[in-house]
Amino acid sequence: MNNREISILIWSIIGIVWVLSYKNIRTQVGNLIKMFFAWKLSLCYIVMIIYLVSILVLLLKINLWNTSMMKDTSIWVLFSGLVLLVNTHKAEKEPNYFKNIILDNLKIITIVEFITNAYVFNIVAELILVPILVFLGAINAF
């Protein structure tokens, strides 16, 4: 793990402990987990995983993917893939849905994220930068 990943882990643990320190939130977390793994949603996840594994096997066979990319692939699945899966219902309603997704991925923030991910700072700098970047990302999302 690099310093950024350690910093994200530290801040995530702090956030989870803080959120779970509230009893009313703690009781709702169980309900949220149950809803997240409802059988209809689980079926969607299974289909997505089968599709993803099929694509990865194909890419592995033509030497465009290897197991060293597993961490990045897992992060993509958890943070982008699931969001895209949940938003697939919008494809019917929005006339330029796929065009908008592509354009969103080409925004300047993508370039900034690439540059910031290309270099990892020391742990102190990462502990300062991670919450700032999370805040800026939240502002960008809304």
Tab-separated table of C-alpha atoms in Angstrom:
chain	number	residue	atom	x	y	z
A	1	MET	CA	0.000	0.000	0.000
A	2	ASN	CA	1.221	3.472	-0.809
A	3	ASN	CA	0.851	6.549	1.412
A	4	ARG	CA	-2.351	7.684	-0.322
A	5	GLU	CA	-4.014	4.335	0.230
A	6	ILE	CA	-2.893	4.340	3.883
A	7	SER	CA	-4.290	7.857	4.295
A	8	ILE	CA	-7.603	6.874	2.703
A	9	LEU	CA	-7.767	3.845	4.986
A	10	ILE	CA	-7.082	5.971	8.084
A	11	TRP	CA	-9.712	8.572	7.141
A	12	SER	CA	-12.213	5.828	6.240
A	13	ILE	CA	-11.758	4.153	9.625
A	14	ILE	CA	-12.148	7.511	11.384
A	15	GLY	CA	-15.308	8.223	9.380
A	16	ILE	CA	-16.824	4.789	9.986
A	17	VAL	CA	-16.109	4.938	13.730
A	18	TRP	CA	-17.581	8.458	13.909
A	19	VAL	CA	-20.735	7.487	11.988
A	20	LEU	CA	-21.219	4.270	13.979
A	21	SER	CA	-20.848	6.157	17.265
A	22	TYR	CA	-24.450	7.333	16.786
A	23	LYS	CA	-26.911	4.646	17.929
A	24	ASN	CA	-29.718	5.623	15.532
A	25	ILE	CA	-27.336	5.420	12.563
A	26	ARG	CA	-25.957	2.073	13.773
A	27	THR	CA	-29.430	0.531	13.725
A	28	GLN	CA	-30.061	1.810	10.205
A	29	VAL	CA	-26.785	0.396	8.846
A	30	GLY	CA	-28.134	-3.142	9.268
A	31	ASN	CA	-31.252	-2.242	7.291
A	32	LEU	CA	-29.128	-0.628	4.589
A	33	ILE	CA	-26.976	-3.745	4.254
A	34	LYS	CA	-30.089	-5.936	4.012
A	35	MET	CA	-31.516	-3.713	1.283
A	36	PHE	CA	-28.210	-3.630	-0.587
A	37	PHE	CA	-28.138	-7.425	-0.735
A	38	ALA	CA	-31.812	-8.003	-1.608
A	39	TRP	CA	-32.146	-10.919	-4.014
A	40	LYS	CA	-33.068	-8.782	-7.047
A	41	LEU	CA	-30.064	-6.529	-6.518
A	42	SER	CA	-27.821	-9.512	-5.819
A	43	LEU	CA	-28.869	-10.972	-9.161
A	44	CYS	CA	-27.783	-7.730	-10.867
A	45	TYR	CA	-24.444	-7.869	-9.056
A	46	ILE	CA	-23.901	-11.486	-10.100
A	47	VAL	CA	-24.663	-10.706	-13.758
A	48	MET	CA	-22.312	-7.702	-13.595
A	49	ILE	CA	-19.532	-9.823	-12.069
A	50	ILE	CA	-19.971	-12.567	-14.690
A	51	TYR	CA	-19.840	-9.947	-17.443
A	52	LEU	CA	-16.787	-8.275	-15.920
A	53	VAL	CA	-14.919	-11.560	-15.431
A	54	SER	CA	-15.701	-12.514	-19.048
A	55	ILE	CA	-14.287	-9.205	-20.292
A	56	LEU	CA	-11.210	-9.538	-18.059
A	57	VAL	CA	-10.523	-13.081	-19.279
A	58	LEU	CA	-10.768	-11.860	-22.878
A	59	LEU	CA	-8.451	-8.925	-22.153
A	60	LEU	CA	-6.059	-11.252	-20.334
A	61	LYS	CA	-5.908	-13.580	-23.337
A	62	ILE	CA	-5.049	-10.739	-25.705
A	63	ASN	CA	-2.520	-9.297	-23.220
A	64	LEU	CA	-4.381	-6.041	-22.520
A	65	TRP	CA	-4.967	-6.835	-18.838
A	66	ASN	CA	-3.000	-8.695	-16.175
A	67	THR	CA	-3.449	-9.574	-12.524
A	68	SER	CA	-1.340	-6.624	-11.390
A	69	MET	CA	-4.301	-4.463	-12.432
A	70	MET	CA	-6.672	-6.271	-10.042
A	71	LYS	CA	-6.602	-3.531	-7.379
A	72	ASP	CA	-7.468	-0.808	-9.894
A	73	THR	CA	-10.147	-3.008	-11.436
A	74	SER	CA	-11.696	-3.675	-8.018
A	75	ILE	CA	-11.706	0.032	-7.191
A	76	TRP	CA	-13.359	0.781	-10.538
A	77	VAL	CA	-16.035	-1.858	-9.913
A	78	LEU	CA	-16.827	-0.570	-6.421
A	79	PHE	CA	-16.862	3.135	-7.183
A	80	SER	CA	-17.694	3.507	-10.874
A	81	GLY	CA	-19.087	0.205	-12.067
A	82	LEU	CA	-21.762	-0.021	-9.374
A	83	VAL	CA	-22.774	3.618	-9.946
A	84	LEU	CA	-23.149	2.966	-13.670
A	85	LEU	CA	-25.139	-0.208	-12.927
A	86	VAL	CA	-27.521	1.634	-10.620
A	87	ASN	CA	-28.006	4.427	-13.173
A	88	THR	CA	-28.724	2.184	-16.185
A	89	HIS	CA	-32.422	3.010	-15.927
A	90	LYS	CA	-31.540	6.537	-17.071
A	91	ALA	CA	-30.376	5.245	-20.459
A	92	GLU	CA	-33.991	4.914	-21.649
A	93	LYS	CA	-35.109	8.307	-20.374
A	94	GLU	CA	-32.151	10.510	-21.300
A	95	PRO	CA	-31.550	10.827	-25.042
A	96	ASN	CA	-27.791	11.461	-24.721
A	97	TYR	CA	-27.090	9.269	-21.703
A	98	PHE	CA	-24.009	7.476	-23.053
A	99	LYS	CA	-22.629	10.627	-24.662
A	100	ASN	CA	-22.960	12.436	-21.319
A	101	ILE	CA	-21.139	9.629	-19.488
A	102	ILE	CA	-18.254	9.819	-21.938
A	103	LEU	CA	-18.114	13.618	-21.692
A	104	ASP	CA	-18.206	13.454	-17.892
A	105	ASN	CA	-15.210	11.152	-17.978
A	106	LEU	CA	-13.287	13.559	-20.189
A	107	LYS	CA	-13.760	16.630	-17.979
A	108	ILE	CA	-10.822	18.535	-16.581
A	109	ILE	CA	-11.306	16.860	-13.198
A	110	THR	CA	-10.217	13.601	-14.811
A	111	ILE	CA	-6.935	15.181	-15.850
A	112	VAL	CA	-6.436	16.603	-12.354
A	113	GLU	CA	-7.171	13.192	-10.818
A	114	PHE	CA	-4.681	11.538	-13.159
A	115	ILE	CA	-1.956	14.013	-12.246
A	116	THR	CA	-2.613	13.698	-8.510
A	117	ASN	CA	-2.599	9.909	-8.768
A	118	ALA	CA	0.643	9.870	-10.746
A	119	TYR	CA	2.644	11.058	-7.736
A	120	VAL	CA	2.183	9.972	-4.127
A	121	PHE	CA	3.229	12.380	-1.383
A	122	ASN	CA	4.548	11.601	2.104
A	123	ILE	CA	2.014	10.373	4.673
A	124	VAL	CA	1.575	13.772	6.382
A	125	ALA	CA	0.820	15.497	3.076
A	126	GLU	CA	-1.567	12.691	2.109
A	127	LEU	CA	-3.392	12.934	5.449
A	128	ILE	CA	-3.929	16.637	4.721
A	129	LEU	CA	-4.732	16.280	1.008
A	130	VAL	CA	-7.205	13.377	1.159
A	131	PRO	CA	-9.982	15.194	3.060
A	132	ILE	CA	-9.463	18.317	0.929
A	133	LEU	CA	-9.751	16.294	-2.286
A	134	VAL	CA	-12.803	14.453	-0.945
A	135	PHE	CA	-14.424	17.811	-0.183
A	136	LEU	CA	-13.594	19.146	-3.664
A	137	GLY	CA	-14.905	15.939	-5.225
A	138	ALA	CA	-18.151	16.292	-3.277
A	139	ILE	CA	-18.522	19.877	-4.469
A	140	ASN	CA	-17.927	18.726	-8.037
A	141	ALA	CA	-20.553	15.971	-7.676
A	142	PHE	CA	-23.228	18.418	-6.566
